[in-house]
């Protein structure tokens, strides 16, 4: 099969975990141990989130007073290189030496009229307590929003319209390469006249991964995150995990925009546009997800919603 596996930024740097290179590498290693198990006889394309990572780089840039902070598109490009390097190295240590790898900086076009620019929803960076978050918002001009029982900075998250490097991604796959691309939803860009330029935004990696998987004619889209499935009544005594769902039915449940919502939306769009399945599940369960034994599988063949 041709697999597109989207690793969540919050799975690579877990919520509340110290945002160190060592912690990130350990989480990448866990993901790669799973990916290595499904690599034989499959074509692999790996995308990843970058919310915590790009927020951390922004904080580090703010500590330097001699220049304006680097814009989010540049920081997004930096995270593509950083995370791609770790994935290449950890997965390369597990697969045969002959398997080629390529990490591709991926520019993605967005629409300047996208309403997301007026309504920031994409969480980036670490979590804060309420008082600290409000202080930072006042100092730095940030927009903040609740994230569980904490708060995070939120930025614009416009929809991906076009993946500029889709042709070289296909060429690399045809040569048998494992391709790491569209990191963080890709580098957000738009045209100013006939000139392409970067945009101060972070594209949702799940929506971009769905577009990527559709354009690559992928057989399966795997959205790997820090929970083992999509749940109804999440965090309540009545919570139940969803094993299978039809797009029309799971969309009615109204998942949160800043967390599970984009994952469900991306999975539904991929299923509708291709007729193939998308699965949302845990980074530690990627092998079981591909084998159909774990996660929330969204497909047109599902009969309503089936709980575990």
PDB file of C-alpha atoms in Angstrom:
ATOM      1  CA  UNK A   1       0.000   0.000   0.000  1.00  0.00           C
ATOM      2  CA  UNK A   2       0.929   3.633  -0.331  1.00  0.00           C
ATOM      3  CA  UNK A   3       0.699   5.041   3.195  1.00  0.00           C
ATOM      4  CA  UNK A   4       0.661   8.656   4.312  1.00  0.00           C
ATOM      5  CA  UNK A   5       1.432   8.798   8.033  1.00  0.00           C
ATOM      6  CA  UNK A   6       0.882  12.154   9.750  1.00  0.00           C
ATOM      7  CA  UNK A   7       2.655  12.404  13.112  1.00  0.00           C
ATOM      8  CA  UNK A   8       1.134  14.941  15.497  1.00  0.00           C
ATOM      9  CA  UNK A   9       3.327  17.698  16.876  1.00  0.00           C
ATOM     10  CA  UNK A  10       1.829  17.074  20.315  1.00  0.00           C
ATOM     11  CA  UNK A  11       2.769  13.404  19.987  1.00  0.00           C
ATOM     12  CA  UNK A  12       6.391  14.278  19.194  1.00  0.00           C
ATOM     13  CA  UNK A  13       6.536  16.734  22.106  1.00  0.00           C
ATOM     14  CA  UNK A  14       3.897  15.583  24.552  1.00  0.00           C
ATOM     15  CA  UNK A  15       1.602  17.911  26.431  1.00  0.00           C
ATOM     16  CA  UNK A  16       3.268  19.092  29.649  1.00  0.00           C
ATOM     17  CA  UNK A  17       6.576  17.415  28.757  1.00  0.00           C
ATOM     18  CA  UNK A  18       9.772  19.503  28.830  1.00  0.00           C
ATOM     19  CA  UNK A  19      10.384  20.747  25.281  1.00  0.00           C
ATOM     20  CA  UNK A  20      13.906  19.340  24.944  1.00  0.00           C
ATOM     21  CA  UNK A  21      15.660  17.779  21.957  1.00  0.00           C
ATOM     22  CA  UNK A  22      16.106  14.591  23.987  1.00  0.00           C
ATOM     23  CA  UNK A  23      12.383  14.243  24.684  1.00  0.00           C
ATOM     24  CA  UNK A  24      11.508  14.931  21.079  1.00  0.00           C
ATOM     25  CA  UNK A  25      14.037  12.390  19.808  1.00  0.00           C
ATOM     26  CA  UNK A  26      12.696   9.744  22.192  1.00  0.00           C
ATOM     27  CA  UNK A  27       9.147  10.296  20.898  1.00  0.00           C
ATOM     28  CA  UNK A  28      10.381  10.231  17.286  1.00  0.00           C
ATOM     29  CA  UNK A  29      12.112   6.937  18.092  1.00  0.00           C
ATOM     30  CA  UNK A  30       8.835   5.465  19.398  1.00  0.00           C
ATOM     31  CA  UNK A  31       7.078   6.509  16.196  1.00  0.00           C
ATOM     32  CA  UNK A  32       9.849   5.161  13.990  1.00  0.00           C
ATOM     33  CA  UNK A  33       9.853   1.785  15.756  1.00  0.00           C
ATOM     34  CA  UNK A  34       6.216   1.500  14.745  1.00  0.00           C
ATOM     35  CA  UNK A  35       6.696   2.850  11.210  1.00  0.00           C
ATOM     36  CA  UNK A  36       9.560   0.403  10.610  1.00  0.00           C
ATOM     37  CA  UNK A  37       7.155  -2.480  11.220  1.00  0.00           C
ATOM     38  CA  UNK A  38       4.862  -1.368   8.377  1.00  0.00           C
ATOM     39  CA  UNK A  39       7.631  -0.281   5.990  1.00  0.00           C
ATOM     40  CA  UNK A  40       8.213  -3.654   4.247  1.00  0.00           C
ATOM     41  CA  UNK A  41       6.291  -3.884   0.952  1.00  0.00           C
ATOM     42  CA  UNK A  42       4.647  -0.465   1.500  1.00  0.00           C
ATOM     43  CA  UNK A  43       5.413   3.009   0.131  1.00  0.00           C
ATOM     44  CA  UNK A  44       5.843   5.531   2.945  1.00  0.00           C
ATOM     45  CA  UNK A  45       5.203   9.243   3.064  1.00  0.00           C
ATOM     46  CA  UNK A  46       5.600  10.828   6.498  1.00  0.00           C
ATOM     47  CA  UNK A  47       4.171  14.214   7.446  1.00  0.00           C
ATOM     48  CA  UNK A  48       4.304  15.746  10.905  1.00  0.00           C
ATOM     49  CA  UNK A  49       2.940  18.534  13.047  1.00  0.00           C
ATOM     50  CA  UNK A  50       5.046  21.352  14.433  1.00  0.00           C
ATOM     51  CA  UNK A  51       2.813  23.300  16.838  1.00  0.00           C
ATOM     52  CA  UNK A  52       4.955  22.895  19.964  1.00  0.00           C
ATOM     53  CA  UNK A  53       8.192  23.135  17.990  1.00  0.00           C
ATOM     54  CA  UNK A  54       7.415  26.288  16.025  1.00  0.00           C
ATOM     55  CA  UNK A  55       6.130  27.947  19.188  1.00  0.00           C
ATOM     56  CA  UNK A  56       9.385  27.088  20.981  1.00  0.00           C
ATOM     57  CA  UNK A  57      11.479  28.556  18.162  1.00  0.00           C
ATOM     58  CA  UNK A  58       9.348  31.707  18.287  1.00  0.00           C
ATOM     59  CA  UNK A  59      10.007  32.016  22.027  1.00  0.00           C
ATOM     60  CA  UNK A  60      13.736  31.569  21.478  1.00  0.00           C
ATOM     61  CA  UNK A  61      13.679  34.231  18.777  1.00  0.00           C
ATOM     62  CA  UNK A  62      11.900  36.657  21.081  1.00  0.00           C
ATOM     63  CA  UNK A  63      14.852  36.439  23.463  1.00  0.00           C
ATOM     64  CA  UNK A  64      17.083  38.184  20.895  1.00  0.00           C
ATOM     65  CA  UNK A  65      16.493  41.929  21.014  1.00  0.00           C
ATOM     66  CA  UNK A  66      18.751  43.046  18.153  1.00  0.00           C
ATOM     67  CA  UNK A  67      16.314  42.040  15.402  1.00  0.00           C
ATOM     68  CA  UNK A  68      12.627  41.401  14.832  1.00  0.00           C
ATOM     69  CA  UNK A  69      11.576  37.800  15.506  1.00  0.00           C
ATOM     70  CA  UNK A  70      11.692  35.474  12.522  1.00  0.00           C
ATOM     71  CA  UNK A  71       8.245  35.081  10.903  1.00  0.00           C
ATOM     72  CA  UNK A  72       6.263  31.877  11.290  1.00  0.00           C
ATOM     73  CA  UNK A  73       6.849  30.702   7.700  1.00  0.00           C
ATOM     74  CA  UNK A  74      10.623  30.741   8.270  1.00  0.00           C
ATOM     75  CA  UNK A  75      10.218  28.992  11.618  1.00  0.00           C
ATOM     76  CA  UNK A  76       8.018  26.405   9.892  1.00  0.00           C
ATOM     77  CA  UNK A  77      10.805  25.719   7.401  1.00  0.00           C
ATOM     78  CA  UNK A  78      13.246  25.314  10.302  1.00  0.00           C
ATOM     79  CA  UNK A  79      11.011  22.740  11.993  1.00  0.00           C
ATOM     80  CA  UNK A  80      10.700  20.764   8.747  1.00  0.00           C
ATOM     81  CA  UNK A  81      14.470  20.377   8.686  1.00  0.00           C
ATOM     82  CA  UNK A  82      14.810  19.638  12.411  1.00  0.00           C
ATOM     83  CA  UNK A  83      12.064  17.031  12.675  1.00  0.00           C
ATOM     84  CA  UNK A  84      12.812  15.526   9.256  1.00  0.00           C
ATOM     85  CA  UNK A  85      16.430  15.025  10.307  1.00  0.00           C
ATOM     86  CA  UNK A  86      15.387  13.158  13.452  1.00  0.00           C
ATOM     87  CA  UNK A  87      12.898  10.958  11.573  1.00  0.00           C
ATOM     88  CA  UNK A  88      15.437  10.144   8.857  1.00  0.00           C
ATOM     89  CA  UNK A  89      18.068   9.190  11.388  1.00  0.00           C
ATOM     90  CA  UNK A  90      15.882   7.147  13.744  1.00  0.00           C
ATOM     91  CA  UNK A  91      14.002   5.340  10.968  1.00  0.00           C
ATOM     92  CA  UNK A  92      17.221   4.872   8.989  1.00  0.00           C
ATOM     93  CA  UNK A  93      18.739   3.091  11.987  1.00  0.00           C
ATOM     94  CA  UNK A  94      15.894   0.561  11.835  1.00  0.00           C
ATOM     95  CA  UNK A  95      15.469  -0.058   8.099  1.00  0.00           C
ATOM     96  CA  UNK A  96      17.982  -1.653   5.710  1.00  0.00           C
ATOM     97  CA  UNK A  97      20.828   0.639   4.688  1.00  0.00           C
ATOM     98  CA  UNK A  98      19.713   0.462   1.044  1.00  0.00           C
ATOM     99  CA  UNK A  99      16.398   2.250   1.773  1.00  0.00           C
ATOM    100  CA  UNK A 100      16.755   5.882   0.595  1.00  0.00           C
ATOM    101  CA  UNK A 101      15.295   8.809   2.536  1.00  0.00           C
ATOM    102  CA  UNK A 102      14.467  12.382   1.559  1.00  0.00           C
ATOM    103  CA  UNK A 103      13.184  15.264   3.667  1.00  0.00           C
ATOM    104  CA  UNK A 104      11.608  17.860   1.410  1.00  0.00           C
ATOM    105  CA  UNK A 105      10.918  21.464   2.346  1.00  0.00           C
ATOM    106  CA  UNK A 106       7.324  21.848   1.201  1.00  0.00           C
ATOM    107  CA  UNK A 107       5.678  25.151   0.284  1.00  0.00           C
ATOM    108  CA  UNK A 108       1.888  25.201   0.486  1.00  0.00           C
ATOM    109  CA  UNK A 109      -0.315  27.913  -0.977  1.00  0.00           C
ATOM    110  CA  UNK A 110      -3.070  29.513   1.112  1.00  0.00           C
ATOM    111  CA  UNK A 111      -5.730  32.069   0.224  1.00  0.00           C
ATOM    112  CA  UNK A 112      -5.195  35.647   1.414  1.00  0.00           C
ATOM    113  CA  UNK A 113      -8.975  35.933   1.887  1.00  0.00           C
ATOM    114  CA  UNK A 114      -9.170  32.871   4.149  1.00  0.00           C
ATOM    115  CA  UNK A 115     -11.335  33.775   7.183  1.00  0.00           C
ATOM    116  CA  UNK A 116      -8.783  32.035   9.452  1.00  0.00           C
ATOM    117  CA  UNK A 117      -6.643  35.186   9.365  1.00  0.00           C
ATOM    118  CA  UNK A 118      -9.367  36.971  11.334  1.00  0.00           C
ATOM    119  CA  UNK A 119      -9.997  34.072  13.732  1.00  0.00           C
ATOM    120  CA  UNK A 120      -6.767  32.452  15.018  1.00  0.00           C
ATOM    121  CA  UNK A 121      -7.336  28.890  16.265  1.00  0.00           C
ATOM    122  CA  UNK A 122      -4.074  26.958  15.802  1.00  0.00           C
ATOM    123  CA  UNK A 123      -2.291  26.302  19.142  1.00  0.00           C
ATOM    124  CA  UNK A 124       1.500  26.630  19.082  1.00  0.00           C
ATOM    125  CA  UNK A 125       4.216  26.509  21.711  1.00  0.00           C
ATOM    126  CA  UNK A 126       4.036  25.303  25.314  1.00  0.00           C
ATOM    127  CA  UNK A 127       1.054  25.351  27.638  1.00  0.00           C
ATOM    128  CA  UNK A 128       0.715  28.065  30.322  1.00  0.00           C
ATOM    129  CA  UNK A 129      -1.338  28.742  33.398  1.00  0.00           C
ATOM    130  CA  UNK A 130      -4.031  31.401  32.988  1.00  0.00           C
ATOM    131  CA  UNK A 131      -2.132  34.263  34.646  1.00  0.00           C
ATOM    132  CA  UNK A 132       1.105  33.640  32.753  1.00  0.00           C
ATOM    133  CA  UNK A 133      -0.752  33.270  29.455  1.00  0.00           C
ATOM    134  CA  UNK A 134      -2.573  36.580  29.975  1.00  0.00           C
ATOM    135  CA  UNK A 135       0.699  38.323  30.883  1.00  0.00           C
ATOM    136  CA  UNK A 136       2.450  37.018  27.757  1.00  0.00           C
ATOM    137  CA  UNK A 137      -0.530  37.965  25.593  1.00  0.00           C
ATOM    138  CA  UNK A 138      -0.365  41.531  26.902  1.00  0.00           C
ATOM    139  CA  UNK A 139       3.422  41.748  26.501  1.00  0.00           C
ATOM    140  CA  UNK A 140       3.731  40.176  23.064  1.00  0.00           C
ATOM    141  CA  UNK A 141       0.371  40.918  21.445  1.00  0.00           C
ATOM    142  CA  UNK A 142      -0.530  37.240  21.264  1.00  0.00           C
ATOM    143  CA  UNK A 143      -3.978  35.709  20.979  1.00  0.00           C
ATOM    144  CA  UNK A 144      -4.431  32.984  23.603  1.00  0.00           C
ATOM    145  CA  UNK A 145      -7.061  30.278  24.012  1.00  0.00           C
ATOM    146  CA  UNK A 146      -7.829  27.424  26.429  1.00  0.00           C
ATOM    147  CA  UNK A 147      -6.121  24.088  25.771  1.00  0.00           C
ATOM    148  CA  UNK A 148      -7.558  21.586  28.255  1.00  0.00           C
ATOM    149  CA  UNK A 149      -7.044  23.082  31.696  1.00  0.00           C
ATOM    150  CA  UNK A 150      -4.174  25.284  30.421  1.00  0.00           C
ATOM    151  CA  UNK A 151      -3.736  28.011  27.808  1.00  0.00           C
ATOM    152  CA  UNK A 152      -1.662  28.323  24.632  1.00  0.00           C
ATOM    153  CA  UNK A 153      -0.871  30.909  22.012  1.00  0.00           C
ATOM    154  CA  UNK A 154      -3.057  30.548  18.910  1.00  0.00           C
ATOM    155  CA  UNK A 155      -2.315  31.769  15.379  1.00  0.00           C
ATOM    156  CA  UNK A 156      -4.100  31.808  12.036  1.00  0.00           C
ATOM    157  CA  UNK A 157      -4.500  28.405  10.380  1.00  0.00           C
ATOM    158  CA  UNK A 158      -5.652  28.901   6.768  1.00  0.00           C
ATOM    159  CA  UNK A 159      -6.691  25.930   4.640  1.00  0.00           C
ATOM    160  CA  UNK A 160      -4.072  24.442   2.303  1.00  0.00           C
ATOM    161  CA  UNK A 161      -4.874  25.066  -1.350  1.00  0.00           C
ATOM    162  CA  UNK A 162      -1.905  23.689  -3.299  1.00  0.00           C
ATOM    163  CA  UNK A 163       1.255  21.711  -2.535  1.00  0.00           C
ATOM    164  CA  UNK A 164       3.968  23.134  -4.761  1.00  0.00           C
ATOM    165  CA  UNK A 165       6.409  20.213  -4.404  1.00  0.00           C
ATOM    166  CA  UNK A 166       3.881  17.453  -5.196  1.00  0.00           C
ATOM    167  CA  UNK A 167       5.754  16.458  -8.387  1.00  0.00           C
ATOM    168  CA  UNK A 168       9.169  15.862  -6.755  1.00  0.00           C
ATOM    169  CA  UNK A 169       7.403  13.969  -3.943  1.00  0.00           C
ATOM    170  CA  UNK A 170       5.946  11.618  -6.575  1.00  0.00           C
ATOM    171  CA  UNK A 171       9.324  11.277  -8.307  1.00  0.00           C
ATOM    172  CA  UNK A 172      10.995  10.291  -5.036  1.00  0.00           C
ATOM    173  CA  UNK A 173       8.311   7.693  -4.313  1.00  0.00           C
ATOM    174  CA  UNK A 174       8.756   6.209  -7.780  1.00  0.00           C
ATOM    175  CA  UNK A 175      12.448   5.712  -6.928  1.00  0.00           C
ATOM    176  CA  UNK A 176      11.595   3.836  -3.721  1.00  0.00           C
ATOM    177  CA  UNK A 177      12.406   6.614  -1.284  1.00  0.00           C
ATOM    178  CA  UNK A 178      10.768   7.157   2.089  1.00  0.00           C
ATOM    179  CA  UNK A 179       9.628  10.786   1.818  1.00  0.00           C
ATOM    180  CA  UNK A 180       9.242  13.157   4.766  1.00  0.00           C
ATOM    181  CA  UNK A 181       7.355  16.237   3.645  1.00  0.00           C
ATOM    182  CA  UNK A 182       4.617  18.785   4.370  1.00  0.00           C
ATOM    183  CA  UNK A 183       5.940  19.148   7.909  1.00  0.00           C
ATOM    184  CA  UNK A 184       3.775  21.367  10.063  1.00  0.00           C
ATOM    185  CA  UNK A 185       1.226  21.544   7.261  1.00  0.00           C
ATOM    186  CA  UNK A 186       3.909  22.888   4.958  1.00  0.00           C
ATOM    187  CA  UNK A 187       5.424  26.356   4.738  1.00  0.00           C
ATOM    188  CA  UNK A 188       2.487  28.793   4.357  1.00  0.00           C
ATOM    189  CA  UNK A 189       2.840  30.916   1.221  1.00  0.00           C
ATOM    190  CA  UNK A 190       0.673  33.096  -1.000  1.00  0.00           C
ATOM    191  CA  UNK A 191       1.075  35.123  -4.166  1.00  0.00           C
ATOM    192  CA  UNK A 192       1.609  38.870  -4.051  1.00  0.00           C
ATOM    193  CA  UNK A 193       0.997  39.653  -7.708  1.00  0.00           C
ATOM    194  CA  UNK A 194       3.212  37.084  -9.431  1.00  0.00           C
ATOM    195  CA  UNK A 195       5.639  36.783  -6.499  1.00  0.00           C
ATOM    196  CA  UNK A 196       5.328  33.968  -3.980  1.00  0.00           C
ATOM    197  CA  UNK A 197       6.008  34.995  -0.367  1.00  0.00           C
ATOM    198  CA  UNK A 198       5.715  33.546   3.100  1.00  0.00           C
ATOM    199  CA  UNK A 199       2.739  34.113   5.386  1.00  0.00           C
ATOM    200  CA  UNK A 200       2.532  34.600   9.172  1.00  0.00           C
ATOM    201  CA  UNK A 201       0.464  31.482   9.859  1.00  0.00           C
ATOM    202  CA  UNK A 202       0.640  27.758  10.633  1.00  0.00           C
ATOM    203  CA  UNK A 203      -1.319  25.439   8.341  1.00  0.00           C
ATOM    204  CA  UNK A 204      -3.064  22.534  10.048  1.00  0.00           C
ATOM    205  CA  UNK A 205      -0.934  19.483   9.326  1.00  0.00           C
ATOM    206  CA  UNK A 206      -3.907  17.099   9.230  1.00  0.00           C
ATOM    207  CA  UNK A 207      -5.749  19.050   6.532  1.00  0.00           C
ATOM    208  CA  UNK A 208      -2.526  19.333   4.538  1.00  0.00           C
ATOM    209  CA  UNK A 209      -1.800  15.624   5.035  1.00  0.00           C
ATOM    210  CA  UNK A 210      -5.279  14.789   3.710  1.00  0.00           C
ATOM    211  CA  UNK A 211      -4.636  16.920   0.615  1.00  0.00           C
ATOM    212  CA  UNK A 212      -1.210  15.308   0.230  1.00  0.00           C
ATOM    213  CA  UNK A 213      -2.643  11.795   0.567  1.00  0.00           C
ATOM    214  CA  UNK A 214      -5.385  12.568  -1.945  1.00  0.00           C
ATOM    215  CA  UNK A 215      -2.966  13.963  -4.529  1.00  0.00           C
ATOM    216  CA  UNK A 216      -0.636  10.972  -4.071  1.00  0.00           C
ATOM    217  CA  UNK A 217      -3.519   8.478  -4.461  1.00  0.00           C
ATOM    218  CA  UNK A 218      -2.656   6.991  -1.067  1.00  0.00           C
ATOM    219  CA  UNK A 219      -4.395   3.802  -0.007  1.00  0.00           C
ATOM    220  CA  UNK A 220      -4.516   4.807   3.667  1.00  0.00           C
ATOM    221  CA  UNK A 221      -4.106   8.015   5.663  1.00  0.00           C
ATOM    222  CA  UNK A 222      -2.895   7.479   9.232  1.00  0.00           C
ATOM    223  CA  UNK A 223      -3.279  10.439  11.608  1.00  0.00           C
ATOM    224  CA  UNK A 224      -1.091   9.563  14.606  1.00  0.00           C
ATOM    225  CA  UNK A 225      -1.660  11.645  17.706  1.00  0.00           C
ATOM    226  CA  UNK A 226      -1.334  11.429  21.506  1.00  0.00           C
ATOM    227  CA  UNK A 227      -4.629   9.560  22.094  1.00  0.00           C
ATOM    228  CA  UNK A 228      -5.592   6.098  20.889  1.00  0.00           C
ATOM    229  CA  UNK A 229      -8.838   7.092  19.136  1.00  0.00           C
ATOM    230  CA  UNK A 230     -11.494   9.755  18.760  1.00  0.00           C
ATOM    231  CA  UNK A 231     -13.869   9.729  21.739  1.00  0.00           C
ATOM    232  CA  UNK A 232     -17.367  10.894  22.494  1.00  0.00           C
ATOM    233  CA  UNK A 233     -17.743  12.613  25.885  1.00  0.00           C
ATOM    234  CA  UNK A 234     -13.949  12.926  26.153  1.00  0.00           C
ATOM    235  CA  UNK A 235     -12.785  13.425  29.742  1.00  0.00           C
ATOM    236  CA  UNK A 236     -16.141  12.442  31.243  1.00  0.00           C
ATOM    237  CA  UNK A 237     -17.122   9.213  33.017  1.00  0.00           C
ATOM    238  CA  UNK A 238     -19.273   8.428  29.980  1.00  0.00           C
ATOM    239  CA  UNK A 239     -16.438   8.693  27.429  1.00  0.00           C
ATOM    240  CA  UNK A 240     -16.389   6.030  24.699  1.00  0.00           C
ATOM    241  CA  UNK A 241     -13.886   5.453  21.931  1.00  0.00           C
ATOM    242  CA  UNK A 242     -15.053   5.245  18.328  1.00  0.00           C
ATOM    243  CA  UNK A 243     -13.888   2.203  16.358  1.00  0.00           C
ATOM    244  CA  UNK A 244     -15.482   3.005  12.989  1.00  0.00           C
ATOM    245  CA  UNK A 245     -17.509   5.880  11.610  1.00  0.00           C
ATOM    246  CA  UNK A 246     -19.058   7.158   8.417  1.00  0.00           C
ATOM    247  CA  UNK A 247     -17.967  10.760   7.659  1.00  0.00           C
ATOM    248  CA  UNK A 248     -21.550  12.041   7.716  1.00  0.00           C
ATOM    249  CA  UNK A 249     -22.123  10.663  11.211  1.00  0.00           C
ATOM    250  CA  UNK A 250     -18.870  11.530  12.970  1.00  0.00           C
ATOM    251  CA  UNK A 251     -19.032  15.126  11.733  1.00  0.00           C
ATOM    252  CA  UNK A 252     -22.266  15.587  13.664  1.00  0.00           C
ATOM    253  CA  UNK A 253     -20.430  15.089  16.981  1.00  0.00           C
ATOM    254  CA  UNK A 254     -18.756  18.510  16.907  1.00  0.00           C
ATOM    255  CA  UNK A 255     -15.145  17.931  17.958  1.00  0.00           C
ATOM    256  CA  UNK A 256     -13.068  20.851  19.288  1.00  0.00           C
ATOM    257  CA  UNK A 257     -11.455  23.069  16.650  1.00  0.00           C
ATOM    258  CA  UNK A 258      -8.128  23.257  18.464  1.00  0.00           C
ATOM    259  CA  UNK A 259      -7.591  19.528  18.948  1.00  0.00           C
ATOM    260  CA  UNK A 260      -9.551  16.591  17.505  1.00  0.00           C
ATOM    261  CA  UNK A 261     -11.718  18.690  15.167  1.00  0.00           C
ATOM    262  CA  UNK A 262      -9.186  19.158  12.326  1.00  0.00           C
ATOM    263  CA  UNK A 263      -8.171  15.480  12.523  1.00  0.00           C
ATOM    264  CA  UNK A 264     -11.760  14.328  12.076  1.00  0.00           C
ATOM    265  CA  UNK A 265     -12.329  16.879   9.323  1.00  0.00           C
ATOM    266  CA  UNK A 266      -9.172  15.792   7.485  1.00  0.00           C
ATOM    267  CA  UNK A 267     -10.073  12.111   7.776  1.00  0.00           C
ATOM    268  CA  UNK A 268     -13.593  12.788   6.494  1.00  0.00           C
ATOM    269  CA  UNK A 269     -12.356  14.810   3.522  1.00  0.00           C
ATOM    270  CA  UNK A 270      -9.859  12.131   2.520  1.00  0.00           C
ATOM    271  CA  UNK A 271     -12.473   9.373   2.801  1.00  0.00           C
ATOM    272  CA  UNK A 272     -15.047  11.301   0.760  1.00  0.00           C
ATOM    273  CA  UNK A 273     -12.625  12.462  -1.934  1.00  0.00           C
ATOM    274  CA  UNK A 274     -10.899   9.114  -2.482  1.00  0.00           C
ATOM    275  CA  UNK A 275     -13.199   6.359  -1.238  1.00  0.00           C
ATOM    276  CA  UNK A 276     -10.300   5.082   0.890  1.00  0.00           C
ATOM    277  CA  UNK A 277      -9.984   4.983   4.669  1.00  0.00           C
ATOM    278  CA  UNK A 278      -8.348   7.309   7.176  1.00  0.00           C
ATOM    279  CA  UNK A 279      -7.544   6.260  10.736  1.00  0.00           C
ATOM    280  CA  UNK A 280      -6.965   8.430  13.811  1.00  0.00           C
ATOM    281  CA  UNK A 281      -4.987   6.769  16.591  1.00  0.00           C
ATOM    282  CA  UNK A 282      -1.981   6.713  18.859  1.00  0.00           C
ATOM    283  CA  UNK A 283       1.588   7.146  17.695  1.00  0.00           C
ATOM    284  CA  UNK A 284       2.520   4.005  19.672  1.00  0.00           C
ATOM    285  CA  UNK A 285      -0.105   1.951  17.776  1.00  0.00           C
ATOM    286  CA  UNK A 286       0.807   2.699  14.156  1.00  0.00           C
ATOM    287  CA  UNK A 287       1.385  -0.961  13.290  1.00  0.00           C
ATOM    288  CA  UNK A 288      -1.985  -1.957  14.768  1.00  0.00           C
ATOM    289  CA  UNK A 289      -3.658   0.985  12.996  1.00  0.00           C
ATOM    290  CA  UNK A 290      -2.362  -0.139   9.596  1.00  0.00           C
ATOM    291  CA  UNK A 291      -3.485  -3.695  10.369  1.00  0.00           C
ATOM    292  CA  UNK A 292      -6.982  -2.439  11.267  1.00  0.00           C
ATOM    293  CA  UNK A 293      -6.765  -3.349  14.964  1.00  0.00           C
ATOM    294  CA  UNK A 294      -6.597   0.111  16.553  1.00  0.00           C
ATOM    295  CA  UNK A 295      -7.741   3.692  16.169  1.00  0.00           C
ATOM    296  CA  UNK A 296     -10.858   5.309  14.749  1.00  0.00           C
ATOM    297  CA  UNK A 297     -11.333   4.258  11.122  1.00  0.00           C
ATOM    298  CA  UNK A 298     -13.374   6.677   8.999  1.00  0.00           C
ATOM    299  CA  UNK A 299     -14.655   5.357   5.688  1.00  0.00           C
ATOM    300  CA  UNK A 300     -17.639   5.472   3.352  1.00  0.00           C
ATOM    301  CA  UNK A 301     -18.191   1.765   4.043  1.00  0.00           C
ATOM    302  CA  UNK A 302     -18.836   2.297   7.766  1.00  0.00           C
ATOM    303  CA  UNK A 303     -22.403   1.907   9.017  1.00  0.00           C
ATOM    304  CA  UNK A 304     -23.009   4.921  11.226  1.00  0.00           C
ATOM    305  CA  UNK A 305     -20.792   4.961  14.331  1.00  0.00           C
ATOM    306  CA  UNK A 306     -19.424   1.849  16.018  1.00  0.00           C
ATOM    307  CA  UNK A 307     -17.944   2.121  19.507  1.00  0.00           C
ATOM    308  CA  UNK A 308     -15.365  -0.094  21.144  1.00  0.00           C
TER     309      UNK A 308
END
